[in-house]
């Protein structure tokens, strides 16, 4: 499957706690690559809450399997774009992320 990082970033940015987000692929034993996200937050909301927010708006294969919450703004290049290479190099190894996330199972509203 092809996953557009900008589509996932747009959904993450709609969450009230997320100030900025970057999404990129990292190696995965099962799918070769899997989406992961680095987010700078206002300190509100857990990664599980943010993932559940995304699960309501994205197909399952587009959900980030790892989310790293950073306590400072994401690194930027001289042209003010997010420096994804630096983030990807820093988090290329999934052991640097919290445990792999799965959306919560929600019961349909009656």
C-alpha atoms as a PDB file:
ATOM      1  CA  UNK A   1       0.000   0.000   0.000  1.00  0.00           C
ATOM      2  CA  UNK A   2       1.067   3.565  -0.595  1.00  0.00           C
ATOM      3  CA  UNK A   3       0.656   5.950   2.299  1.00  0.00           C
ATOM      4  CA  UNK A   4       0.976   9.678   1.730  1.00  0.00           C
ATOM      5  CA  UNK A   5       2.794  11.248   4.696  1.00  0.00           C
ATOM      6  CA  UNK A   6       1.048  14.569   4.039  1.00  0.00           C
ATOM      7  CA  UNK A   7      -2.388  12.936   4.383  1.00  0.00           C
ATOM      8  CA  UNK A   8      -1.498  11.450   7.773  1.00  0.00           C
ATOM      9  CA  UNK A   9       0.166  14.715   8.883  1.00  0.00           C
ATOM     10  CA  UNK A  10      -2.983  16.656   7.974  1.00  0.00           C
ATOM     11  CA  UNK A  11      -5.100  14.390  10.182  1.00  0.00           C
ATOM     12  CA  UNK A  12      -2.614  14.590  13.060  1.00  0.00           C
ATOM     13  CA  UNK A  13      -2.562  18.390  12.778  1.00  0.00           C
ATOM     14  CA  UNK A  14      -6.351  18.475  13.269  1.00  0.00           C
ATOM     15  CA  UNK A  15      -5.976  17.082  16.806  1.00  0.00           C
ATOM     16  CA  UNK A  16      -6.097  19.898  19.365  1.00  0.00           C
ATOM     17  CA  UNK A  17      -2.963  18.733  21.197  1.00  0.00           C
ATOM     18  CA  UNK A  18      -0.745  18.485  18.098  1.00  0.00           C
ATOM     19  CA  UNK A  19       1.221  21.606  17.212  1.00  0.00           C
ATOM     20  CA  UNK A  20       3.181  20.025  14.346  1.00  0.00           C
ATOM     21  CA  UNK A  21       3.760  16.553  12.949  1.00  0.00           C
ATOM     22  CA  UNK A  22       6.051  14.692  10.595  1.00  0.00           C
ATOM     23  CA  UNK A  23       5.283  11.231   9.212  1.00  0.00           C
ATOM     24  CA  UNK A  24       7.766   8.898   7.535  1.00  0.00           C
ATOM     25  CA  UNK A  25       8.281   5.190   6.966  1.00  0.00           C
ATOM     26  CA  UNK A  26      10.501   2.956   9.051  1.00  0.00           C
ATOM     27  CA  UNK A  27      11.405  -0.687   8.525  1.00  0.00           C
ATOM     28  CA  UNK A  28       8.862  -3.242   9.640  1.00  0.00           C
ATOM     29  CA  UNK A  29       9.280  -7.015   9.835  1.00  0.00           C
ATOM     30  CA  UNK A  30       5.753  -7.711   8.633  1.00  0.00           C
ATOM     31  CA  UNK A  31       5.129  -5.076   5.937  1.00  0.00           C
ATOM     32  CA  UNK A  32       8.689  -4.029   4.970  1.00  0.00           C
ATOM     33  CA  UNK A  33       7.811  -0.442   5.983  1.00  0.00           C
ATOM     34  CA  UNK A  34       5.259   1.096   8.331  1.00  0.00           C
ATOM     35  CA  UNK A  35       4.215   4.693   8.982  1.00  0.00           C
ATOM     36  CA  UNK A  36       5.479   6.391  12.107  1.00  0.00           C
ATOM     37  CA  UNK A  37       5.006   9.913  13.388  1.00  0.00           C
ATOM     38  CA  UNK A  38       6.957  12.444  15.382  1.00  0.00           C
ATOM     39  CA  UNK A  39       4.736  15.078  16.926  1.00  0.00           C
ATOM     40  CA  UNK A  40       5.291  18.230  18.923  1.00  0.00           C
ATOM     41  CA  UNK A  41       2.376  18.632  21.293  1.00  0.00           C
ATOM     42  CA  UNK A  42       0.911  21.126  23.690  1.00  0.00           C
ATOM     43  CA  UNK A  43       1.323  18.460  26.371  1.00  0.00           C
ATOM     44  CA  UNK A  44      -2.310  17.349  26.202  1.00  0.00           C
ATOM     45  CA  UNK A  45      -3.559  13.972  25.070  1.00  0.00           C
ATOM     46  CA  UNK A  46      -1.865  10.599  25.113  1.00  0.00           C
ATOM     47  CA  UNK A  47      -0.411   8.904  22.074  1.00  0.00           C
ATOM     48  CA  UNK A  48      -3.250   6.366  22.320  1.00  0.00           C
ATOM     49  CA  UNK A  49      -5.835   9.166  22.248  1.00  0.00           C
ATOM     50  CA  UNK A  50      -4.135  10.714  19.216  1.00  0.00           C
ATOM     51  CA  UNK A  51      -4.006   7.329  17.459  1.00  0.00           C
ATOM     52  CA  UNK A  52      -7.708   6.749  18.160  1.00  0.00           C
ATOM     53  CA  UNK A  53      -8.415  10.209  16.710  1.00  0.00           C
ATOM     54  CA  UNK A  54      -6.544   9.191  13.547  1.00  0.00           C
ATOM     55  CA  UNK A  55      -8.313   5.813  13.425  1.00  0.00           C
ATOM     56  CA  UNK A  56     -11.644   7.597  13.085  1.00  0.00           C
ATOM     57  CA  UNK A  57     -10.359   9.468  10.028  1.00  0.00           C
ATOM     58  CA  UNK A  58      -7.877   7.170   8.229  1.00  0.00           C
ATOM     59  CA  UNK A  59      -7.823   3.654   6.824  1.00  0.00           C
ATOM     60  CA  UNK A  60      -6.101   1.154   9.105  1.00  0.00           C
ATOM     61  CA  UNK A  61      -3.008   0.715   6.925  1.00  0.00           C
ATOM     62  CA  UNK A  62      -2.380   4.480   7.056  1.00  0.00           C
ATOM     63  CA  UNK A  63      -2.264   4.676  10.854  1.00  0.00           C
ATOM     64  CA  UNK A  64       1.115   5.389  12.418  1.00  0.00           C
ATOM     65  CA  UNK A  65       2.268   2.295  14.290  1.00  0.00           C
ATOM     66  CA  UNK A  66       4.684   4.352  16.348  1.00  0.00           C
ATOM     67  CA  UNK A  67       4.249   7.899  17.638  1.00  0.00           C
ATOM     68  CA  UNK A  68       7.041   9.839  19.334  1.00  0.00           C
ATOM     69  CA  UNK A  69       5.977  12.927  21.285  1.00  0.00           C
ATOM     70  CA  UNK A  70       8.717  15.524  21.333  1.00  0.00           C
ATOM     71  CA  UNK A  71       8.947  18.279  23.931  1.00  0.00           C
ATOM     72  CA  UNK A  72      10.301  20.854  21.500  1.00  0.00           C
ATOM     73  CA  UNK A  73       9.527  21.901  17.905  1.00  0.00           C
ATOM     74  CA  UNK A  74      10.509  19.519  15.124  1.00  0.00           C
ATOM     75  CA  UNK A  75      13.903  20.185  13.500  1.00  0.00           C
ATOM     76  CA  UNK A  76      13.831  22.445  10.472  1.00  0.00           C
ATOM     77  CA  UNK A  77      15.960  23.028   7.402  1.00  0.00           C
ATOM     78  CA  UNK A  78      17.162  26.483   6.396  1.00  0.00           C
ATOM     79  CA  UNK A  79      14.062  26.834   4.165  1.00  0.00           C
ATOM     80  CA  UNK A  80      11.838  26.227   7.257  1.00  0.00           C
ATOM     81  CA  UNK A  81      10.621  22.810   6.092  1.00  0.00           C
ATOM     82  CA  UNK A  82      10.636  19.985   8.633  1.00  0.00           C
ATOM     83  CA  UNK A  83      13.913  18.055   8.483  1.00  0.00           C
ATOM     84  CA  UNK A  84      12.562  14.547   7.905  1.00  0.00           C
ATOM     85  CA  UNK A  85      16.015  13.094   7.256  1.00  0.00           C
ATOM     86  CA  UNK A  86      17.144  14.004  10.759  1.00  0.00           C
ATOM     87  CA  UNK A  87      13.977  12.572  12.286  1.00  0.00           C
ATOM     88  CA  UNK A  88      14.183   9.407  10.212  1.00  0.00           C
ATOM     89  CA  UNK A  89      17.851   8.915  11.148  1.00  0.00           C
ATOM     90  CA  UNK A  90      17.047   9.471  14.818  1.00  0.00           C
ATOM     91  CA  UNK A  91      14.073   7.094  14.823  1.00  0.00           C
ATOM     92  CA  UNK A  92      15.048   4.585  12.105  1.00  0.00           C
ATOM     93  CA  UNK A  93      15.219   1.902  14.764  1.00  0.00           C
ATOM     94  CA  UNK A  94      11.710   1.220  16.084  1.00  0.00           C
ATOM     95  CA  UNK A  95      13.137   0.361  19.509  1.00  0.00           C
ATOM     96  CA  UNK A  96      13.593   4.115  20.031  1.00  0.00           C
ATOM     97  CA  UNK A  97       9.815   4.547  19.935  1.00  0.00           C
ATOM     98  CA  UNK A  98       7.323   3.636  22.629  1.00  0.00           C
ATOM     99  CA  UNK A  99       5.627   0.248  22.035  1.00  0.00           C
ATOM    100  CA  UNK A 100       3.801  -0.325  18.755  1.00  0.00           C
ATOM    101  CA  UNK A 101       0.314   1.194  18.867  1.00  0.00           C
ATOM    102  CA  UNK A 102      -3.009  -0.309  17.901  1.00  0.00           C
ATOM    103  CA  UNK A 103      -6.297   1.604  17.842  1.00  0.00           C
ATOM    104  CA  UNK A 104      -8.630   1.032  20.778  1.00  0.00           C
ATOM    105  CA  UNK A 105     -11.607  -1.144  20.058  1.00  0.00           C
ATOM    106  CA  UNK A 106     -14.675   1.042  20.277  1.00  0.00           C
ATOM    107  CA  UNK A 107     -18.252  -0.151  20.494  1.00  0.00           C
ATOM    108  CA  UNK A 108     -20.651   1.418  17.978  1.00  0.00           C
ATOM    109  CA  UNK A 109     -23.021   3.979  19.459  1.00  0.00           C
ATOM    110  CA  UNK A 110     -26.517   2.624  20.076  1.00  0.00           C
END
